[in-house]
Short mmCIF file of the C-alpha atoms (twelve columns), coordinates in Angstrom:
data_MODEL
# 
_entry.id   MODEL 
# 
loop_
_atom_site.group_PDB 
_atom_site.id 
_atom_site.type_symbol 
_atom_site.label_atom_id 
_atom_site.label_alt_id 
_atom_site.label_comp_id 
_atom_site.label_asym_id 
_atom_site.label_seq_id 
_atom_site.Cartn_x 
_atom_site.Cartn_y 
_atom_site.Cartn_z 
_atom_site.pdbx_PDB_model_num 
ATOM 1   C CA . MET A 1   0.000   0.000   0.000   1 
ATOM 2   C CA . PRO A 2   1.331   3.488   -0.793  1 
ATOM 3   C CA . SER A 3   2.124   5.879   2.026   1 
ATOM 4   C CA . THR A 4   -0.757  8.123   3.048   1 
ATOM 5   C CA . LEU A 5   -0.134  11.753  3.895   1 
ATOM 6   C CA . GLU A 6   -2.145  13.711  6.445   1 
ATOM 7   C CA . GLY A 7   -5.533  14.548  4.977   1 
ATOM 8   C CA . GLN A 8   -5.404  11.629  2.528   1 
ATOM 9   C CA . ILE A 9   -7.139  8.254   2.558   1 
ATOM 10  C CA . THR A 10  -5.764  5.283   0.624   1 
ATOM 11  C CA . MET A 11  -8.357  2.744   -0.495  1 
ATOM 12  C CA . GLU A 12  -8.056  -0.677  -2.095  1 
ATOM 13  C CA . LYS A 13  -10.770 -3.098  -3.236  1 
ATOM 14  C CA . THR A 14  -10.513 -6.872  -3.501  1 
ATOM 15  C CA . PRO A 15  -13.785 -8.834  -3.046  1 
ATOM 16  C CA . SER A 16  -12.004 -12.093 -2.245  1 
ATOM 17  C CA . TYR A 17  -10.438 -10.698 0.953   1 
ATOM 18  C CA . PHE A 18  -13.643 -11.225 2.933   1 
ATOM 19  C CA . VAL A 19  -13.729 -14.966 2.188   1 
ATOM 20  C CA . THR A 20  -9.961  -15.630 2.339   1 
ATOM 21  C CA . ASN A 21  -8.975  -17.215 5.671   1 
ATOM 22  C CA . SER A 22  -5.480  -15.717 5.761   1 
ATOM 23  C CA . ALA A 23  -6.586  -12.155 4.932   1 
ATOM 24  C CA . PRO A 24  -7.699  -10.880 8.395   1 
ATOM 25  C CA . LYS A 25  -4.399  -11.719 10.114  1 
ATOM 26  C CA . ARG A 26  -2.268  -10.368 7.271   1 
ATOM 27  C CA . ILE A 27  -4.211  -7.116  7.054   1 
ATOM 28  C CA . HIS A 28  -4.139  -6.707  10.845  1 
ATOM 29  C CA . THR A 29  -0.357  -7.183  10.800  1 
ATOM 30  C CA . MET A 30  -0.037  -4.526  8.097   1 
ATOM 31  C CA . ALA A 31  -2.425  -1.934  9.566   1 
ATOM 32  C CA . ARG A 32  -4.414  -2.816  12.680  1 
ATOM 33  C CA . ASP A 33  -6.277  0.534   12.682  1 
ATOM 34  C CA . ILE A 34  -7.542  0.091   9.118   1 
ATOM 35  C CA . LYS A 35  -11.217 0.684   8.332   1 
ATOM 36  C CA . LEU A 36  -12.994 -2.111  6.488   1 
ATOM 37  C CA . ILE A 37  -15.969 -1.712  4.135   1 
ATOM 38  C CA . ILE A 38  -17.898 -4.862  3.238   1 
ATOM 39  C CA . VAL A 39  -20.629 -4.846  0.580   1 
ATOM 40  C CA . VAL A 40  -23.154 -7.670  1.006   1 
ATOM 41  C CA . ARG A 41  -26.328 -8.629  -0.808  1 
ATOM 42  C CA . ASN A 42  -28.953 -11.352 -0.560  1 
ATOM 43  C CA . PRO A 43  -26.809 -14.522 -0.670  1 
ATOM 44  C CA . VAL A 44  -29.261 -16.260 -3.002  1 
ATOM 45  C CA . THR A 45  -29.098 -13.418 -5.516  1 
ATOM 46  C CA . ARG A 46  -25.333 -13.247 -4.997  1 
ATOM 47  C CA . ALA A 47  -24.948 -16.956 -5.825  1 
ATOM 48  C CA . ILE A 48  -27.008 -16.609 -9.009  1 
ATOM 49  C CA . SER A 49  -24.945 -13.558 -9.993  1 
ATOM 50  C CA . ASP A 50  -21.754 -15.531 -9.368  1 
ATOM 51  C CA . TYR A 51  -23.065 -18.340 -11.573 1 
ATOM 52  C CA . THR A 52  -24.101 -15.860 -14.280 1 
ATOM 53  C CA . GLN A 53  -20.568 -14.443 -14.437 1 
ATOM 54  C CA . THR A 54  -19.049 -17.937 -14.708 1 
ATOM 55  C CA . LEU A 55  -21.614 -18.994 -17.296 1 
ATOM 56  C CA . SER A 56  -20.661 -16.044 -19.520 1 
ATOM 57  C CA . LYS A 57  -17.077 -17.326 -19.606 1 
ATOM 58  C CA . ARG A 58  -17.790 -21.062 -19.581 1 
ATOM 59  C CA . PRO A 59  -21.168 -21.726 -21.259 1 
ATOM 60  C CA . GLU A 60  -20.595 -25.486 -21.075 1 
ATOM 61  C CA . ILE A 61  -20.923 -25.693 -17.270 1 
ATOM 62  C CA . PRO A 62  -23.900 -27.553 -15.720 1 
ATOM 63  C CA . THR A 63  -27.063 -25.683 -14.771 1 
ATOM 64  C CA . PHE A 64  -27.285 -23.743 -11.522 1 
ATOM 65  C CA . GLU A 65  -29.782 -26.275 -10.189 1 
ATOM 66  C CA . VAL A 66  -27.328 -29.155 -10.767 1 
ATOM 67  C CA . LEU A 67  -24.384 -27.379 -9.117  1 
ATOM 68  C CA . ALA A 68  -26.375 -26.204 -6.097  1 
ATOM 69  C CA . PHE A 69  -27.272 -29.692 -4.833  1 
ATOM 70  C CA . LYS A 70  -25.378 -32.757 -3.729  1 
ATOM 71  C CA . ASN A 71  -28.667 -34.621 -3.993  1 
ATOM 72  C CA . ARG A 72  -31.678 -32.642 -5.200  1 
ATOM 73  C CA . THR A 73  -34.150 -35.423 -4.435  1 
ATOM 74  C CA . LEU A 74  -33.105 -35.361 -0.790  1 
ATOM 75  C CA . GLY A 75  -32.701 -31.589 -0.834  1 
ATOM 76  C CA . LEU A 76  -29.010 -31.742 0.128   1 
ATOM 77  C CA . ILE A 77  -27.447 -28.418 -0.807  1 
ATOM 78  C CA . ASP A 78  -23.787 -28.399 -1.782  1 
ATOM 79  C CA . ALA A 79  -22.390 -25.735 0.554   1 
ATOM 80  C CA . SER A 80  -18.875 -26.536 -0.667  1 
ATOM 81  C CA . TRP A 81  -19.665 -24.948 -4.048  1 
ATOM 82  C CA . SER A 82  -17.948 -21.562 -3.834  1 
ATOM 83  C CA . ALA A 83  -20.928 -19.685 -5.285  1 
ATOM 84  C CA . LEU A 84  -22.981 -20.802 -2.266  1 
ATOM 85  C CA . ARG A 85  -20.263 -20.866 0.390   1 
ATOM 86  C CA . ILE A 86  -19.333 -17.207 -0.138  1 
ATOM 87  C CA . GLY A 87  -22.869 -16.211 0.902   1 
ATOM 88  C CA . ILE A 88  -22.502 -17.741 4.386   1 
ATOM 89  C CA . TYR A 89  -21.439 -14.302 5.618   1 
ATOM 90  C CA . ALA A 90  -21.542 -15.136 9.329   1 
ATOM 91  C CA . LEU A 91  -18.878 -17.798 8.806   1 
ATOM 92  C CA . HIS A 92  -16.491 -15.347 7.156   1 
ATOM 93  C CA . LEU A 93  -17.230 -12.520 9.580   1 
ATOM 94  C CA . GLU A 94  -16.204 -14.712 12.514  1 
ATOM 95  C CA . SER A 95  -12.659 -14.803 11.119  1 
ATOM 96  C CA . TRP A 96  -12.507 -11.015 10.826  1 
ATOM 97  C CA . MET A 97  -13.890 -10.427 14.320  1 
ATOM 98  C CA . GLN A 98  -10.940 -12.327 15.757  1 
ATOM 99  C CA . TYR A 99  -8.730  -9.421  14.648  1 
ATOM 100 C CA . PHE A 100 -10.940 -6.347  14.198  1 
ATOM 101 C CA . PRO A 101 -13.741 -4.802  16.299  1 
ATOM 102 C CA . LEU A 102 -17.071 -4.058  14.625  1 
ATOM 103 C CA . SER A 103 -16.349 -0.339  15.067  1 
ATOM 104 C CA . GLN A 104 -13.742 -0.674  12.298  1 
ATOM 105 C CA . MET A 105 -16.185 -2.360  9.918   1 
ATOM 106 C CA . HIS A 106 -18.955 -0.859  7.829   1 
ATOM 107 C CA . PHE A 107 -21.474 -3.042  6.020   1 
ATOM 108 C CA . VAL A 108 -23.046 -1.714  2.830   1 
ATOM 109 C CA . SER A 109 -26.351 -3.190  1.649   1 
ATOM 110 C CA . GLY A 110 -25.982 -4.155  -2.006  1 
ATOM 111 C CA . GLU A 111 -29.739 -3.809  -2.468  1 
ATOM 112 C CA . ARG A 112 -29.884 -0.290  -0.988  1 
ATOM 113 C CA . LEU A 113 -26.775 0.687   -2.941  1 
ATOM 114 C CA . ILE A 114 -28.820 0.152   -6.120  1 
ATOM 115 C CA . VAL A 115 -32.042 1.908   -5.052  1 
ATOM 116 C CA . ASP A 116 -30.453 4.636   -2.904  1 
ATOM 117 C CA . PRO A 117 -26.751 4.992   -3.806  1 
ATOM 118 C CA . ALA A 118 -26.474 8.482   -2.303  1 
ATOM 119 C CA . GLY A 119 -27.906 7.281   1.017   1 
ATOM 120 C CA . GLU A 120 -25.452 4.396   1.229   1 
ATOM 121 C CA . MET A 121 -22.544 6.628   0.196   1 
ATOM 122 C CA . ALA A 122 -23.489 9.125   2.918   1 
ATOM 123 C CA . LYS A 123 -23.052 6.349   5.494   1 
ATOM 124 C CA . VAL A 124 -19.707 5.355   3.973   1 
ATOM 125 C CA . GLN A 125 -18.463 8.944   4.075   1 
ATOM 126 C CA . ASP A 126 -19.551 9.269   7.710   1 
ATOM 127 C CA . PHE A 127 -17.756 6.018   8.563   1 
ATOM 128 C CA . LEU A 128 -14.544 7.290   6.958   1 
ATOM 129 C CA . GLY A 129 -14.831 10.669  8.687   1 
ATOM 130 C CA . LEU A 130 -15.303 12.528  5.407   1 
ATOM 131 C CA . LYS A 131 -17.539 15.435  4.509   1 
ATOM 132 C CA . ARG A 132 -20.645 14.360  2.604   1 
ATOM 133 C CA . ILE A 133 -19.443 15.473  -0.813  1 
ATOM 134 C CA . VAL A 134 -20.975 12.632  -2.846  1 
ATOM 135 C CA . THR A 135 -24.758 13.153  -2.898  1 
ATOM 136 C CA . ASP A 136 -27.773 12.238  -5.011  1 
ATOM 137 C CA . LYS A 137 -26.751 14.750  -7.695  1 
ATOM 138 C CA . HIS A 138 -23.807 12.481  -8.494  1 
ATOM 139 C CA . PHE A 139 -25.979 9.556   -9.604  1 
ATOM 140 C CA . TYR A 140 -28.513 8.633   -12.246 1 
ATOM 141 C CA . PHE A 141 -30.170 5.261   -12.797 1 
ATOM 142 C CA . ASN A 142 -29.243 3.376   -15.969 1 
ATOM 143 C CA . LYS A 143 -32.379 1.390   -16.884 1 
ATOM 144 C CA . THR A 144 -30.503 -0.756  -19.396 1 
ATOM 145 C CA . LYS A 145 -27.991 -2.047  -16.859 1 
ATOM 146 C CA . GLY A 146 -30.293 -1.859  -13.851 1 
ATOM 147 C CA . PHE A 147 -27.661 -0.007  -11.816 1 
ATOM 148 C CA . PRO A 148 -26.929 3.607   -10.866 1 
ATOM 149 C CA . CYS A 149 -24.152 5.388   -12.754 1 
ATOM 150 C CA . LEU A 150 -21.767 7.967   -11.340 1 
ATOM 151 C CA . LYS A 151 -21.632 11.431  -12.863 1 
ATOM 152 C CA . LYS A 152 -19.866 14.709  -12.147 1 
ATOM 153 C CA . PRO A 153 -22.563 17.348  -11.646 1 
ATOM 154 C CA . GLU A 154 -20.130 20.185  -12.313 1 
ATOM 155 C CA . ASP A 155 -19.424 19.188  -15.911 1 
ATOM 156 C CA . SER A 156 -21.004 17.408  -18.855 1 
ATOM 157 C CA . SER A 157 -18.546 14.518  -19.076 1 
ATOM 158 C CA . THR A 158 -19.845 11.051  -19.846 1 
ATOM 159 C CA . PRO A 159 -21.209 9.308   -16.708 1 
ATOM 160 C CA . ARG A 160 -19.157 6.398   -15.399 1 
ATOM 161 C CA . CYS A 161 -21.171 3.187   -15.466 1 
ATOM 162 C CA . LEU A 162 -20.296 -0.388  -14.587 1 
ATOM 163 C CA . GLY A 163 -18.459 -2.289  -17.330 1 
ATOM 164 C CA . LYS A 164 -19.717 -4.880  -19.789 1 
ATOM 165 C CA . SER A 165 -19.261 -7.665  -17.240 1 
ATOM 166 C CA . LYS A 166 -21.955 -6.090  -15.059 1 
ATOM 167 C CA . GLY A 167 -25.675 -5.786  -15.620 1 
ATOM 168 C CA . ARG A 168 -26.261 -9.180  -17.208 1 
ATOM 169 C CA . THR A 169 -29.764 -10.552 -16.746 1 
ATOM 170 C CA . HIS A 170 -29.749 -13.638 -14.533 1 
ATOM 171 C CA . PRO A 171 -30.885 -16.971 -15.992 1 
ATOM 172 C CA . LYS A 172 -34.286 -18.231 -14.915 1 
ATOM 173 C CA . ILE A 173 -33.900 -20.512 -11.901 1 
ATOM 174 C CA . ASP A 174 -36.439 -23.097 -10.726 1 
ATOM 175 C CA . PRO A 175 -38.550 -21.343 -8.019  1 
ATOM 176 C CA . ASP A 176 -38.327 -24.473 -5.837  1 
ATOM 177 C CA . VAL A 177 -34.525 -24.165 -5.844  1 
ATOM 178 C CA . ILE A 178 -34.813 -20.499 -4.882  1 
ATOM 179 C CA . ARG A 179 -37.088 -21.414 -1.941  1 
ATOM 180 C CA . ARG A 180 -34.733 -24.144 -0.768  1 
ATOM 181 C CA . LEU A 181 -31.762 -21.788 -0.879  1 
ATOM 182 C CA . HIS A 182 -33.627 -19.110 1.093   1 
ATOM 183 C CA . LYS A 183 -34.402 -21.766 3.707   1 
ATOM 184 C CA . PHE A 184 -30.757 -22.909 3.728   1 
ATOM 185 C CA . TYR A 185 -29.400 -19.388 4.225   1 
ATOM 186 C CA . LYS A 186 -31.981 -18.181 6.747   1 
ATOM 187 C CA . PRO A 187 -30.206 -19.338 9.958   1 
ATOM 188 C CA . PHE A 188 -26.891 -17.990 8.682   1 
ATOM 189 C CA . ASN A 189 -28.533 -14.675 7.774   1 
ATOM 190 C CA . MET A 190 -30.086 -14.412 11.236  1 
ATOM 191 C CA . MET A 191 -26.671 -15.012 12.779  1 
ATOM 192 C CA . PHE A 192 -25.133 -12.367 10.497  1 
ATOM 193 C CA . TYR A 193 -27.819 -9.834  11.447  1 
ATOM 194 C CA . GLN A 194 -27.120 -10.491 15.120  1 
ATOM 195 C CA . MET A 195 -23.355 -10.192 14.670  1 
ATOM 196 C CA . THR A 196 -23.544 -6.907  12.733  1 
ATOM 197 C CA . GLY A 197 -26.536 -5.377  14.512  1 
ATOM 198 C CA . GLN A 198 -28.184 -4.817  11.119  1 
ATOM 199 C CA . ASN A 199 -31.228 -6.455  9.545   1 
ATOM 200 C CA . PHE A 200 -30.772 -6.622  5.774   1 
ATOM 201 C CA . GLN A 201 -34.292 -8.084  5.349   1 
ATOM 202 C CA . TRP A 202 -33.259 -10.676 2.774   1 
ATOM 203 C CA . GLU A 203 -36.071 -12.955 3.957   1 
ATOM 204 C CA . LEU A 204 -38.585 -10.585 2.381   1 
ATOM 205 C CA . GLU A 205 -37.471 -11.669 -1.084  1 
ATOM 206 C CA . GLU A 206 -39.551 -14.641 -2.097  1 
ATOM 207 C CA . ASP A 207 -38.088 -15.382 -5.531  1 
ATOM 208 C CA . GLY A 208 -35.121 -14.772 -7.768  1 
ATOM 209 C CA . ASN A 209 -36.791 -12.008 -9.777  1 
ATOM 210 C CA . SER A 210 -36.160 -9.320  -7.188  1 
ATOM 211 C CA . PRO A 211 -34.713 -5.856  -7.944  1 
ATOM 212 C CA . GLY A 212 -31.297 -7.469  -7.655  1 
ATOM 213 C CA . SER A 213 -31.881 -9.920  -10.545 1 
ATOM 214 C CA . ARG A 214 -28.880 -8.602  -12.442 1 
ATOM 215 C CA . ASP A 215 -25.218 -9.186  -11.705 1 
# 
């Protein structure tokens, strides 16, 4: 990490840190006072998004329904499949809480980041001790991608939107599989809510065609 001068904040983003067992200790050794921002979304939607990304690169892979179960007849979900295991947030958070207090962590709702990006960014700026410079005037919703785009209100430059790898429509998944996955994740979600002190209300989503049905 580059040196940070007074009045500066250095930021780095790597999604895999949160689910990498060795990351908390290594980051704590490097900078124990670091502030951590974790973006989470409904783990069922997240798993389908993960699959959608892989499918775009490897169209020959089995269907989501096949990969999600060890035995579908018996309803045995394959929690070792990375697309599903990543969404067991409570499991990963336990590792981080061994090294960092919750006061150094901020959890961003992926769902609210889409519908109210300015509101979520206000919380992030408060967490980092920054003035609320980024506001609703910096965003507009791109209907084609299904995500907000960032713009500079002081000029007419082209808005910055997510790249081609984002905004793909998710494949249609068997509703029964969606229900089984919601049931599988529910106890882990409840544990995560308790650990973070936040209720992300993922249980309110009954199917895979929610507002987060794009990756």
